[in-house]
Every structure is written in structure tokens, then in C-alpha cells.
Amino acid sequence: MGGGLYRGYLGFRRRVIMTKKLYIETVGCQMNVLDSELVVASLRREGYELTDNKTDADTILFNTCSVRQHAEDKIYSALGRLKHAKRDHPGKVIGVLGCMAQKDQRLVFQRAPYVDLVVGPGQLHQVPRLVEEARAGAEQRLEVSLGRKEGARDAIERSHESFDPLRDPAMRPTPYQAYVRIMIGCDKFCTYCIVPSVRGPEQSRPPREILAEARQLASEGCKEIILLGQTVNSYHYRAGERTTRLSDLLGELQVVEGLERIRFITNYPKDMTDDLLAAVRDLPKSTRYLHVPAQSGSDRILERMKRGYTVSEYREMLGRVRDWIPEVAVTSDFIVGFCGETDEDFSQTCQLARQSRFKNSYIFKYSQRPGTKGAERFPDDVPEAVKKERNNHLLALQNAISEEDNQPFLGRVVEVLVEGPSKTARKRQPATESGHVDGPLQLTGRTLCDRIVVFTGNRRQVGQILPVTIYDANALTLFGTVVTQHVGPELFTLSTGNLSTGNL
Ligand code: SAH
Ligand code: SF4
Ligand code: F3S
């Protein structure tokens, strides 16, 4: 809204209402992106407008992550930079939300005494009220869920409230894609990981709610939904005699009109059951993409991580995935430099990465998290320089594989769901006020196997599924040209020779 003013008429009296401005910064995983979307939606209802300028904002929120030290440092330094802003404008409300709020609790107030709110991820429904109270001059407020040892499981579960019904299309990755939470929490307790403590016990949402949300999103024009869970393939919802698993849920979602694609992240290797693989293979709207983090290629390290599988079990699972779904793309996460990781352990990780040929891998240097079993049991004894070197080495190895595996796409036609202007285009050609830019535009989208495709098109094509011929590829991106629609079927065959159109 221009100038931050909303002019409304009520009878004969003209009321001028100042819109309140909200700045929100989000770090962390897709769960956090979704949480921010929902917090923004709830504050818009209270008359807030988003701003990307902290100086203008009446309320500044940070939705935080604790998975690695670096993510926390980033937020504490951003908070540090607000010290003077708060001194000069004491009415500004500053809130810390999400996983670091749950983990650090009052420590946030100690490190940044001018913070007004600290709200854990299980308490986000309280944000609008807490912000209003803070604006009215209330004391500092801490609203968090129970810790994993602070009560009976039931009570702990109830204290982590999933906050899902409110959606704000403007906050989605694109209006055509949306995250849908199907689970909250995690019960796996990998020894390095803070997530089970900050996100609470694993709880699956009722299928009925998920379906209703998917229908709502599709009716708003959404083409792809991305189902979210820390271990999404562990999804199971019991009602009486009946248990709904992820494969059943995928089946039920197929009939939602308007939805074209359904993705889900992140999978836990041990729970990759055959019924799920069959569903991914057979259901037309399921993408042929599975993120199944291996974390390490050494049995000794996997055991220390308490991942619950051996390297050969992981390989067996991957073999099954590839047997069942021939055109599948699999991606992984790896942690390098976990406690006690030797050169030999690391070389086994490289070997697993080399043999598994993941589409790509996210590689992280181990970051010790206070409160985890890993921090309690094992010294963080791999020097930072070694972690860095291993990280770079594995990254280079993975990039070479990714680039090589993208080469067979050259000359092929792939089906791309167009997501929007590419990063370069967004920088070069900011949208006009109406949000439209005429003329050719560099666009980005994804194939059914989650490969990123960049090509030239126009804004009207955003949200469509288009055939694109690939002419170049690097490790992370395919480059292509749209197969133009005025080319008839015969001409198309002639002009494209032996190109194949597949479900990619
Ligand atoms: N639930 C997902 C991942 C959650 S965290 C899963 O189980 O796969 C995302 C990734 O961060 C993890 O897969 C792991 O590779 C990495 N990670 C988690 N804790 C970490 C830590 N303490 N240090 C470094 N990387 C970590
Ligand atoms: Fe963390 Fe392991 Fe749970 Fe993933 S499965 S969120 S890595 S504890
Ligand atoms: Fe971070 Fe919390 Fe996600 S710790 S990775 S934002 S669940």
C-alpha cells in the first residue's frame, strides 16, 4: 500500500488508519519458511504490511534456526545491529521466533536486552497478540513449548502446536507452489541434531486437514505442493483401525483438481518402504525426486551419529529406489568432520558419494550443538581446517558427478513447471509496480525430477508446464529453449529429430 496509509470511509466520517509495517527475516529449513508465511498471514489480518526496510518497520521479527552455530551467530549479530534502532525508537517491537527461541529462551534477552518477544516454533499462533501487547508497552515475553524431559509425552506434544490453516499466497516461493506441513517434530534423535529438542515430538497431521489445505491451495491457483516433515516418509496417522501412511496420502492427493505435482521432503533412509516407492513410480502427480540424506559413508560414524542404518543398508535402500523408479533423482546431505571422523572414515564417505551418484548433495561441517547427545558424549575433535578441506573435497567430487549426470539431458525435451524469473532476471529487471515486465525474460523452473532449468520466455508463462529443449548443462542447472507451440506435431518431429519427451 503506497505511503503506508490506508484511507477508508465509514459513513460520513473519513478515517485514516496507519498501516503498521512488518520486517521479517527467515533462516533455516522449509519448515521455517512456511512458519514465516503463516506468521505474516496472521499479522496481515491485524493490518500489517510487509517492508524490506528495517528502518521503516514498526515490528521486526527474526525466524531463527539452531541447526548449526553459524545460523545462530547470524541472528545474534543482526540483533546486535538493532541496539541503537531500539534506543532511538523504543516503540519498535523486536521479536525472536523459531528454533533458536525455543533453544536459548531467556538467553536471548540476556544477549539482546531490547528484544520484546521470544517465541518458540510451537507457539507461533500467539505472535499477533504478543506483538500487540508489546506495542502497548507490555513486559518482555517468553512463550516456548515444553522441553523433551519437561513432562509426559502427551503434555509435551500438546505444547507444540502446529500452526497451519492461515496461508498468504504472497509469501509462497511462487504463487504456484506451496509448502504443506504433514508432520511436526522428530523422534529420531540423531546425536548431532538439535531438531528433536526444539521442534518437539513427532506428530502427524490428520489426512483430512492436509487434503482440505491442498484443495484450498489448488483453488487459489497452486500447481505444486511440497509436503514437509523432518522425516516425511515416517508419516503415519492412526484413526481407529486405519493407519494412513505417506503412500496412502499421496494417493488421496492425486484427485485434488488443479494440482499437477506433489513433492515431499525429507526422507529417512530406514523408512523408505516399498509401498512408498510404488506410489512414487505409479502416481502421475508424484515427482520422481527423493531427498534421502546418507550423512556419512562410514559405519563407525553412522553408529556414533545413531542414524539407525549401516552403509550397506543405505546402499540396499538406494538400489531398491533405483530398481523401482528408473528415472528417479536422489539427493543427499552429508556431515563432514563429525566427532572422531578419520581420513579413512572420510574416504569411505567419498566412496559412497562416488558410487551413489546423487543428483546433488548438501554438505555441512559438523557444528557441535549443546544439549545433544553428540555434544555430551564425544569431543568435537576434528580441527576446523580439516572440516573445511573435507567439505571442499566432497563438494568438488559431488559437483563433478552432478555435471556429468546432467550431460545426457543435452538435446532432450523436458517438462518444466515454470516458477518465475531467474535470479539474474530478478536482479536485472525488477518488476514494475503492477508486477509486470514486458518482453523476453529469463525464467526458471523445475523438471519432474527436480532439475532446475533456465530458459528465455515471458511472464505469462509463469505457472505453466512447458516443454523445453536442453542445450547446455552445468552441475546445478540445465539451460534450454521453449519448444514453441505454433510448431505443429509433424513439424515438431521434423525439427527436433530424435529428441525424446519424457517424464523428467
Ligand atoms: N530432518 C532432516 C534434516 C534436518 S537438518 C533429515 O533427517 O534428514 C538438515 C541437515 O543439516 C541434516 O540432514 C544434516 O546433514 C545437517 N545437520 C544437522 N545437524 C547438524 C550439525 N549439528 N552440524 C552440521 N550439520 C548438521
Ligand atoms: Fe535431525 Fe535426525 Fe531428526 Fe533429521 S532425523 S531432524 S537429522 S534427529
Ligand atoms: Fe533449523 Fe529448526 Fe529447521 S533448527 S533446520 S529451522 S527445524
Coordinates of C-alpha atoms and ligand atoms in Angstrom, one line a residue:
M1 CA 0.0 0.0 0.0
G2 CA 1.6 3.2 -1.2
G3 CA 2.9 5.5 1.5
G4 CA 1.8 3.2 4.3
L5 CA -1.6 4.9 4.5
Y6 CA -5.0 3.2 4.2
R7 CA -7.8 5.6 3.6
G8 CA -11.2 4.1 4.4
Y9 CA -14.6 5.6 4.6
L10 CA -17.1 4.8 7.3
G11 CA -20.4 6.6 6.8
F12 CA -19.6 10.3 6.6
R13 CA -16.6 10.1 8.7
R14 CA -13.3 9.6 7.0
R15 CA -10.9 7.5 9.0
V16 CA -7.2 7.5 8.3
I17 CA -5.6 4.3 9.5
M18 CA -1.8 4.0 9.6
T19 CA -0.8 0.6 8.3
K20 CA 1.8 -1.0 10.5
K21 CA 4.9 -2.2 8.9
L22 CA 6.5 -5.6 9.4
Y23 CA 10.0 -6.7 8.6
I24 CA 10.7 -10.4 8.9
E25 CA 13.9 -12.3 8.3
T26 CA 13.9 -16.1 8.0
V27 CA 16.8 -18.5 8.2
G28 CA 16.7 -22.3 8.4
C29 CA 14.8 -25.0 6.6
Q30 CA 11.5 -25.1 4.7
M31 CA 9.6 -25.5 8.0
N32 CA 10.7 -22.1 8.9
V33 CA 9.9 -20.6 5.5
L34 CA 6.4 -22.0 6.0
D35 CA 6.1 -20.7 9.6
S36 CA 7.1 -17.2 8.4
E37 CA 4.4 -17.4 5.7
L38 CA 1.9 -18.2 8.4
V39 CA 3.1 -15.5 10.9
V40 CA 2.9 -12.9 8.1
A41 CA -0.6 -14.0 7.2
S42 CA -1.7 -13.7 10.8
L43 CA -0.2 -10.2 11.1
R44 CA -1.6 -9.0 7.8
R45 CA -5.0 -9.7 9.3
E46 CA -4.1 -7.2 12.0
G47 CA -3.3 -4.5 9.4
Y48 CA 0.4 -5.1 8.9
E49 CA 2.1 -4.6 5.5
L50 CA 5.5 -6.1 4.7
T51 CA 8.5 -3.9 4.3
D52 CA 12.0 -4.9 3.3
N53 CA 13.4 -2.0 5.2
K54 CA 14.2 -2.5 8.9
T55 CA 14.4 1.3 9.5
D56 CA 10.8 1.8 8.4
A57 CA 9.4 -1.2 10.3
D58 CA 7.2 -1.0 13.4
T59 CA 7.8 -4.6 14.1
I60 CA 11.0 -6.6 13.3
L61 CA 10.8 -10.4 13.6
F62 CA 13.6 -13.0 13.1
N63 CA 12.5 -16.5 12.5
T64 CA 15.6 -18.4 13.6
C65 CA 17.4 -21.8 13.2
S66 CA 19.7 -23.6 15.6
V67 CA 20.8 -26.5 13.4
R68 CA 24.4 -25.1 13.2
Q69 CA 26.2 -22.4 15.2
H70 CA 26.6 -20.2 12.1
A71 CA 22.8 -19.8 11.8
E72 CA 22.6 -18.6 15.4
D73 CA 25.6 -16.3 15.0
K74 CA 23.9 -14.6 12.0
I75 CA 20.8 -13.8 14.1
Y76 CA 22.7 -12.6 17.2
S77 CA 24.8 -10.2 15.0
A78 CA 21.6 -8.9 13.3
L79 CA 20.1 -8.4 16.7
G80 CA 23.3 -6.6 17.8
R81 CA 22.9 -4.1 14.9
L82 CA 19.4 -3.2 16.2
K83 CA 20.6 -2.0 19.6
H84 CA 20.7 1.7 18.5
A85 CA 17.5 1.5 16.5
K86 CA 15.6 0.3 19.6
R87 CA 17.2 3.1 21.7
D88 CA 16.2 5.7 19.2
H89 CA 12.7 4.2 18.6
P90 CA 11.7 2.4 21.7
G91 CA 8.2 1.7 20.2
K92 CA 9.7 -0.7 17.6
V93 CA 8.8 -4.2 18.5
I94 CA 11.6 -6.8 18.2
G95 CA 10.8 -10.5 18.2
V96 CA 12.9 -13.6 18.0
L97 CA 10.8 -16.6 16.8
G98 CA 11.5 -20.2 15.9
C99 CA 14.1 -22.9 16.9
M100 CA 16.7 -20.6 18.5
A101 CA 14.0 -19.0 20.6
Q102 CA 13.0 -22.5 21.9
K103 CA 16.6 -23.5 22.4
D104 CA 18.0 -20.3 24.0
Q105 CA 14.9 -19.0 25.7
R106 CA 15.9 -16.3 28.3
L107 CA 19.5 -16.2 27.0
V108 CA 18.1 -14.2 24.1
F109 CA 17.1 -11.5 26.5
Q110 CA 20.4 -11.6 28.2
R111 CA 22.3 -11.2 24.9
A112 CA 19.9 -8.7 23.5
P113 CA 18.0 -7.0 26.3
Y114 CA 16.0 -4.8 24.0
V115 CA 14.2 -7.9 22.4
D116 CA 10.5 -7.8 23.3
L117 CA 9.4 -11.3 22.4
V118 CA 10.9 -14.8 22.3
V119 CA 8.5 -17.3 20.8
G120 CA 9.2 -21.0 20.1
P121 CA 8.1 -22.7 16.9
G122 CA 5.2 -24.4 18.8
Q123 CA 3.8 -21.1 20.0
L124 CA 3.6 -19.1 16.8
H125 CA -0.2 -18.7 17.0
Q126 CA 0.4 -16.3 19.9
V127 CA 2.5 -13.9 17.8
P128 CA -0.2 -11.4 16.8
R129 CA -1.4 -11.0 20.4
L130 CA 2.1 -10.8 21.8
V131 CA 3.1 -8.1 19.2
E132 CA 0.0 -6.0 20.1
E133 CA 0.8 -6.3 23.8
A134 CA 4.4 -5.3 23.2
R135 CA 3.2 -2.3 21.2
A136 CA 1.1 -1.3 24.2
G137 CA 4.2 -1.4 26.4
A138 CA 4.0 -4.9 27.9
E139 CA 7.0 -6.5 29.6
Q140 CA 9.3 -8.9 27.7
R141 CA 7.5 -12.1 26.9
L142 CA 8.9 -15.7 26.6
E143 CA 6.5 -18.2 25.1
V144 CA 8.0 -21.6 24.4
S145 CA 6.9 -25.2 24.4
L146 CA 7.9 -27.9 27.0
G147 CA 11.4 -29.4 26.7
R148 CA 11.7 -33.1 25.8
K149 CA 12.1 -34.0 29.5
E150 CA 9.7 -31.5 31.0
G151 CA 6.6 -33.6 31.3
A152 CA 4.6 -36.6 30.0
R153 CA 4.7 -37.2 26.2
D154 CA 1.1 -36.1 25.9
A155 CA 1.7 -32.8 27.6
I156 CA 4.9 -32.1 25.6
E157 CA 3.0 -33.0 22.3
R158 CA 0.2 -30.6 23.2
S159 CA 2.7 -27.8 24.0
H160 CA 4.0 -27.9 20.4
E161 CA 1.1 -26.5 18.4
S162 CA 1.2 -26.8 14.7
F163 CA 0.1 -23.5 13.2
D164 CA -1.2 -24.3 9.7
P165 CA -4.5 -23.0 8.5
L166 CA -3.6 -19.4 7.6
R167 CA -1.9 -19.0 4.2
D168 CA -0.6 -16.0 2.5
P169 CA -0.1 -16.5 -1.2
A170 CA 2.2 -13.5 -1.4
M171 CA 4.7 -15.3 0.9
R172 CA 5.0 -18.5 -1.1
P173 CA 8.1 -19.5 -3.0
T174 CA 5.8 -18.7 -6.0
P175 CA 2.0 -18.5 -6.2
Y176 CA 2.1 -21.8 -8.0
Q177 CA 4.0 -23.7 -5.3
A178 CA 3.2 -24.1 -1.6
Y179 CA 4.6 -26.0 1.4
V180 CA 2.1 -28.2 3.2
R181 CA 3.2 -29.5 6.6
I182 CA 2.2 -33.1 7.2
M183 CA 4.2 -33.7 10.3
I184 CA 5.8 -31.7 13.1
G185 CA 8.7 -32.7 15.3
C186 CA 11.2 -35.6 15.2
D187 CA 11.8 -38.7 17.3
K188 CA 15.0 -40.0 15.7
F189 CA 17.5 -38.2 17.9
C190 CA 20.5 -38.4 15.7
T191 CA 23.3 -37.5 18.1
Y192 CA 24.4 -34.3 16.3
C193 CA 21.0 -32.9 15.8
I194 CA 19.1 -30.2 17.8
V195 CA 15.8 -30.6 15.9
P196 CA 14.1 -33.1 18.2
S197 CA 14.7 -30.8 21.2
V198 CA 13.4 -27.6 19.5
R199 CA 10.6 -29.0 17.3
G200 CA 9.4 -31.5 19.9
P201 CA 7.9 -35.0 19.5
E202 CA 7.0 -36.4 16.1
Q203 CA 3.3 -35.8 15.3
S204 CA 1.4 -36.5 12.1
R205 CA -1.4 -34.2 10.9
P206 CA -4.8 -35.8 10.1
P207 CA -5.1 -36.6 6.4
R208 CA -8.4 -34.8 6.3
E209 CA -6.7 -31.5 7.2
I210 CA -3.9 -32.0 4.7
L211 CA -6.4 -32.7 1.9
A212 CA -8.5 -29.6 2.8
E213 CA -5.4 -27.5 2.8
A214 CA -4.3 -28.9 -0.6
R215 CA -7.7 -28.3 -2.1
Q216 CA -7.7 -24.7 -0.8
L217 CA -4.3 -24.1 -2.3
A218 CA -5.2 -25.6 -5.6
S219 CA -8.3 -23.4 -5.8
E220 CA -6.0 -20.4 -5.4
G221 CA -4.0 -21.5 -8.4
C222 CA -1.3 -23.6 -6.8
K223 CA 0.1 -26.2 -9.1
E224 CA 2.7 -27.9 -6.9
I225 CA 2.7 -28.7 -3.2
I226 CA 5.7 -29.8 -1.3
L227 CA 4.8 -31.9 1.7
L228 CA 7.0 -31.2 4.7
G229 CA 8.2 -33.3 7.6
Q230 CA 11.6 -33.8 9.2
T231 CA 11.3 -37.5 8.4
V232 CA 8.4 -37.1 6.0
N233 CA 8.3 -40.8 5.0
S234 CA 7.7 -41.8 8.6
Y235 CA 4.3 -40.2 8.3
H236 CA 1.5 -42.3 9.8
Y237 CA -1.8 -41.2 11.1
R238 CA -3.9 -43.6 13.1
A239 CA -7.7 -43.3 13.3
G240 CA -9.3 -46.3 14.9
E241 CA -8.3 -49.4 12.9
R242 CA -7.0 -47.4 10.0
T243 CA -3.4 -46.1 9.5
T244 CA -2.7 -43.6 6.7
R245 CA 0.9 -43.8 5.5
L246 CA 2.6 -41.3 3.2
S247 CA 1.9 -43.6 0.2
D248 CA -1.8 -43.5 1.1
L249 CA -1.7 -39.8 1.5
L250 CA 0.0 -39.3 -1.9
G251 CA -2.8 -41.5 -3.4
E252 CA -5.5 -39.4 -1.8
L253 CA -3.9 -36.1 -3.0
Q254 CA -3.9 -37.3 -6.7
V255 CA -7.6 -36.3 -7.1
V256 CA -7.2 -32.7 -6.0
E257 CA -8.1 -30.8 -9.1
G258 CA -5.6 -28.2 -10.3
L259 CA -2.7 -29.8 -8.6
E260 CA -0.1 -31.0 -11.0
R261 CA 2.8 -32.1 -8.9
I262 CA 3.4 -33.3 -5.4
R263 CA 6.9 -33.4 -3.8
F264 CA 7.9 -34.4 -0.3
I265 CA 10.9 -33.7 1.9
T266 CA 12.9 -35.0 3.8
N267 CA 13.1 -38.8 3.8
Y268 CA 14.7 -41.0 6.5
P269 CA 16.6 -43.9 4.8
K270 CA 15.3 -46.6 7.1
D271 CA 11.6 -45.7 6.4
M272 CA 11.9 -45.9 2.6
T273 CA 9.3 -48.7 2.2
D274 CA 8.3 -50.4 -1.0
D275 CA 4.7 -49.1 -0.8
L276 CA 6.1 -45.6 -1.0
L277 CA 8.4 -46.4 -3.9
A278 CA 5.5 -47.9 -5.8
A279 CA 3.4 -44.8 -5.1
V280 CA 6.2 -42.5 -6.4
R281 CA 6.5 -44.7 -9.5
D282 CA 2.8 -45.1 -10.3
L283 CA 1.1 -41.9 -9.2
P284 CA 1.2 -39.4 -12.0
K285 CA 1.4 -36.3 -9.8
S286 CA 4.3 -37.5 -7.7
T287 CA 7.6 -36.0 -8.7
R288 CA 10.4 -38.5 -9.4
Y289 CA 12.6 -37.0 -6.8
L290 CA 13.7 -38.2 -3.4
H291 CA 15.9 -36.4 -0.8
V292 CA 17.3 -39.2 1.4
P293 CA 20.3 -38.0 3.4
A294 CA 23.1 -40.5 4.0
Q295 CA 25.1 -38.2 6.3
S296 CA 28.2 -40.5 6.2
G297 CA 29.7 -43.4 4.4
S298 CA 31.4 -44.9 7.4
D299 CA 29.6 -47.4 9.6
R300 CA 31.6 -46.3 12.7
I301 CA 30.5 -42.7 12.2
L302 CA 26.9 -43.7 11.3
E303 CA 26.7 -45.6 14.6
R304 CA 28.1 -42.6 16.5
M305 CA 25.5 -40.5 14.8
K306 CA 22.9 -43.0 15.8
R307 CA 21.4 -42.9 12.3
G308 CA 20.0 -46.4 12.7
Y309 CA 21.4 -47.9 9.5
T310 CA 24.7 -49.2 8.1
V311 CA 26.3 -48.2 4.8
S312 CA 25.3 -51.4 3.2
E313 CA 21.7 -50.9 4.3
Y314 CA 21.8 -47.5 2.8
R315 CA 23.1 -48.9 -0.4
E316 CA 20.5 -51.6 -0.4
M317 CA 17.8 -48.9 0.0
L318 CA 19.2 -46.8 -2.8
G319 CA 19.4 -49.9 -5.1
R320 CA 15.7 -50.5 -4.3
V321 CA 14.8 -46.9 -5.1
R322 CA 16.6 -47.1 -8.4
D323 CA 15.1 -50.5 -9.3
W324 CA 11.5 -49.4 -8.6
I325 CA 11.7 -45.9 -10.1
P326 CA 14.2 -46.0 -13.0
E327 CA 14.1 -42.2 -13.8
V328 CA 14.4 -41.1 -10.2
A329 CA 16.7 -38.4 -9.0
V330 CA 18.1 -38.9 -5.5
T331 CA 19.8 -36.2 -3.4
S332 CA 21.7 -36.4 -0.1
D333 CA 23.1 -34.5 2.9
F334 CA 26.5 -35.2 4.4
I335 CA 28.1 -34.0 7.6
V336 CA 31.9 -33.8 7.4
G337 CA 34.2 -33.7 10.5
F338 CA 31.8 -35.4 12.9
C339 CA 33.5 -36.3 16.2
G340 CA 36.3 -38.8 15.7
E341 CA 36.0 -38.8 11.9
T342 CA 39.3 -40.1 10.5
D343 CA 40.8 -39.8 7.0
E344 CA 39.7 -43.3 6.4
D345 CA 36.1 -42.6 7.5
F346 CA 36.0 -39.6 5.2
S347 CA 37.4 -41.5 2.3
Q348 CA 34.5 -44.0 2.8
T349 CA 32.1 -41.1 2.6
C350 CA 33.7 -40.0 -0.7
Q351 CA 33.4 -43.6 -1.9
L352 CA 29.7 -43.7 -1.1
A353 CA 29.1 -40.3 -2.8
R354 CA 31.1 -41.5 -5.9
Q355 CA 29.1 -44.7 -6.1
S356 CA 25.7 -43.4 -5.3
R357 CA 25.7 -40.7 -8.0
F358 CA 23.3 -38.3 -6.2
K359 CA 21.8 -35.6 -8.3
N360 CA 23.4 -33.3 -5.7
S361 CA 24.3 -33.2 -2.1
Y362 CA 24.2 -30.6 0.6
I363 CA 27.4 -30.8 2.6
F364 CA 27.8 -29.4 6.1
K365 CA 30.7 -29.1 8.5
Y366 CA 29.8 -30.6 11.8
S367 CA 28.8 -28.0 14.3
Q368 CA 28.5 -29.1 17.9
R369 CA 25.1 -28.3 19.4
P370 CA 24.8 -28.0 23.2
G371 CA 22.1 -30.2 24.6
T372 CA 22.6 -33.0 22.0
K373 CA 23.9 -36.5 22.8
G374 CA 26.8 -35.9 20.4
A375 CA 27.9 -32.9 22.4
E376 CA 27.6 -34.8 25.7
R377 CA 29.4 -38.0 24.5
F378 CA 32.1 -37.1 22.0
P379 CA 34.6 -34.3 21.8
D380 CA 34.4 -32.1 18.7
D381 CA 37.9 -33.1 17.8
V382 CA 38.2 -32.6 14.0
P383 CA 40.1 -29.3 13.5
E384 CA 38.2 -26.6 11.6
A385 CA 40.8 -26.6 8.8
V386 CA 40.3 -30.3 8.3
K387 CA 36.5 -29.9 8.2
K388 CA 36.9 -27.2 5.7
E389 CA 39.2 -29.2 3.5
R390 CA 36.9 -32.3 3.6
N391 CA 33.9 -30.1 2.8
N392 CA 35.6 -28.6 -0.3
H393 CA 36.8 -32.0 -1.4
L394 CA 33.4 -33.7 -1.2
L395 CA 31.7 -30.7 -2.8
A396 CA 34.1 -30.8 -5.7
L397 CA 33.5 -34.6 -6.1
Q398 CA 29.7 -34.1 -6.0
N399 CA 29.8 -31.2 -8.5
A400 CA 31.8 -33.3 -11.0
I401 CA 29.2 -36.1 -10.7
S402 CA 26.3 -33.7 -10.9
E403 CA 27.7 -32.0 -14.0
E404 CA 28.4 -35.4 -15.7
D405 CA 25.0 -36.7 -14.9
N406 CA 23.3 -33.6 -16.4
Q407 CA 25.1 -34.2 -19.8
P408 CA 22.6 -36.8 -21.0
F409 CA 19.9 -34.1 -20.9
L410 CA 21.6 -32.2 -23.8
G411 CA 19.2 -32.3 -26.8
R412 CA 16.3 -33.8 -24.8
V413 CA 12.9 -32.2 -24.2
V414 CA 11.9 -31.9 -20.5
E415 CA 8.6 -30.8 -19.0
V416 CA 9.2 -27.7 -16.9
L417 CA 6.9 -26.2 -14.2
V418 CA 7.8 -22.5 -14.6
E419 CA 8.5 -20.9 -11.2
G420 CA 9.3 -17.3 -12.1
P421 CA 12.1 -15.0 -13.2
S422 CA 15.6 -16.4 -12.7
K423 CA 17.8 -14.9 -10.0
T424 CA 19.7 -12.9 -12.7
A425 CA 16.5 -11.6 -14.2
R426 CA 15.2 -10.5 -10.8
K427 CA 18.4 -8.5 -10.3
R428 CA 18.4 -7.1 -13.8
Q429 CA 14.7 -6.3 -14.3
P430 CA 12.9 -5.5 -11.1
A431 CA 9.2 -5.9 -11.7
T432 CA 7.2 -2.7 -12.3
E433 CA 4.6 -1.6 -9.8
S434 CA 1.9 -3.7 -11.4
G435 CA 4.3 -6.6 -11.1
H436 CA 4.5 -7.0 -14.9
V437 CA 7.5 -6.6 -17.2
D438 CA 7.0 -6.9 -20.9
G439 CA 9.4 -8.5 -23.3
P440 CA 11.6 -11.6 -23.1
L441 CA 12.6 -12.7 -19.6
Q442 CA 14.9 -15.3 -18.2
L443 CA 12.8 -17.8 -16.4
T444 CA 13.5 -20.7 -14.1
G445 CA 11.5 -23.8 -13.4
R446 CA 11.9 -27.5 -12.5
T447 CA 11.6 -30.8 -14.2
L448 CA 9.6 -33.7 -12.6
C449 CA 13.0 -35.0 -11.3
D450 CA 13.7 -31.6 -9.6
R451 CA 16.3 -30.4 -12.0
I452 CA 16.5 -26.6 -12.3
V453 CA 16.0 -25.3 -15.9
V454 CA 16.8 -21.8 -17.0
F455 CA 15.4 -20.5 -20.3
T456 CA 14.1 -17.4 -22.0
G457 CA 10.3 -16.8 -22.0
N458 CA 7.8 -14.3 -20.9
R459 CA 6.0 -13.5 -17.7
R460 CA 2.7 -15.1 -18.9
Q461 CA 4.4 -18.5 -18.9
V462 CA 5.0 -18.5 -15.1
G463 CA 2.9 -21.2 -13.5
Q464 CA 2.6 -23.2 -16.8
I465 CA 4.2 -26.6 -17.5
L466 CA 6.2 -26.2 -20.8
P467 CA 8.3 -28.5 -22.9
V468 CA 11.9 -27.2 -23.0
T469 CA 14.8 -28.4 -25.2
I470 CA 18.0 -28.5 -23.3
Y471 CA 21.1 -27.2 -25.0
D472 CA 23.6 -26.8 -22.1
A473 CA 24.1 -28.0 -18.6
N474 CA 26.3 -27.5 -15.6
A475 CA 26.3 -29.1 -12.2
L476 CA 23.2 -27.4 -10.9
T477 CA 21.4 -26.0 -13.9
L478 CA 20.1 -27.1 -17.3
F479 CA 19.7 -24.4 -19.9
G480 CA 17.1 -24.7 -22.6
T481 CA 14.7 -23.2 -25.2
V482 CA 11.0 -23.5 -25.1
V483 CA 9.5 -25.7 -27.7
T484 CA 7.3 -23.2 -29.3
Q485 CA 3.6 -24.0 -29.5
H486 CA 3.0 -22.8 -33.1
V487 CA 5.1 -25.7 -34.3
G488 CA 2.6 -28.5 -35.3
P489 CA 3.2 -32.1 -34.4
E490 CA 4.7 -33.2 -37.8
L491 CA 6.9 -30.1 -37.9
F492 CA 7.9 -30.7 -34.3
T493 CA 9.0 -34.2 -35.1
L494 CA 11.0 -33.0 -38.1
S495 CA 12.6 -30.1 -36.3
T496 CA 13.5 -32.0 -33.2
G497 CA 14.8 -35.1 -34.9
N498 CA 15.3 -37.9 -32.4
L499 CA 14.5 -35.8 -29.3
S500 CA 12.5 -37.7 -26.7
T501 CA 9.8 -36.2 -24.5
G502 CA 9.8 -37.9 -21.1
N503 CA 8.6 -37.5 -17.6
L504 CA 11.7 -35.8 -16.4
Ligands
SAH1 N1 15.2 -33.9 9.1 C1 16.2 -33.9 8.1 C2 17.3 -32.9 8.2 C3 17.2 -31.9 9.2 S1 18.6 -30.8 9.4 C4 16.8 -35.3 8.0 O1 16.8 -36.0 8.9 O2 17.5 -35.5 7.0 C5 19.3 -30.7 7.8 C6 20.6 -31.2 7.6 O3 21.5 -30.5 8.4 C7 20.8 -32.7 8.1 O4 20.5 -33.6 7.1 C8 22.3 -32.7 8.4 O5 23.1 -33.1 7.3 C9 22.6 -31.3 8.8 N2 22.9 -31.1 10.2 C10 22.0 -31.3 11.3 N3 22.6 -31.1 12.4 C11 23.9 -30.7 12.1 C12 25.0 -30.3 12.9 N4 25.0 -30.3 14.2 N5 26.2 -29.9 12.3 C13 26.2 -29.9 10.9 N6 25.2 -30.3 10.2 C14 24.0 -30.7 10.7
SF4_2 FE1 17.7 -34.4 13.0 FE2 18.0 -36.9 12.6 FE3 15.6 -35.9 13.1 FE4 16.7 -35.4 10.8 S1 16.1 -37.4 11.5 S2 15.7 -33.9 12.1 S3 18.8 -35.3 11.3 S4 17.3 -36.0 14.5
F3S3 FE1 16.8 -25.1 11.7 FE2 14.7 -25.5 13.1 FE3 14.7 -26.2 10.6 S1 16.8 -25.9 13.8 S2 16.8 -26.7 10.2 S3 14.8 -24.2 11.4 S4 13.7 -27.3 12.2

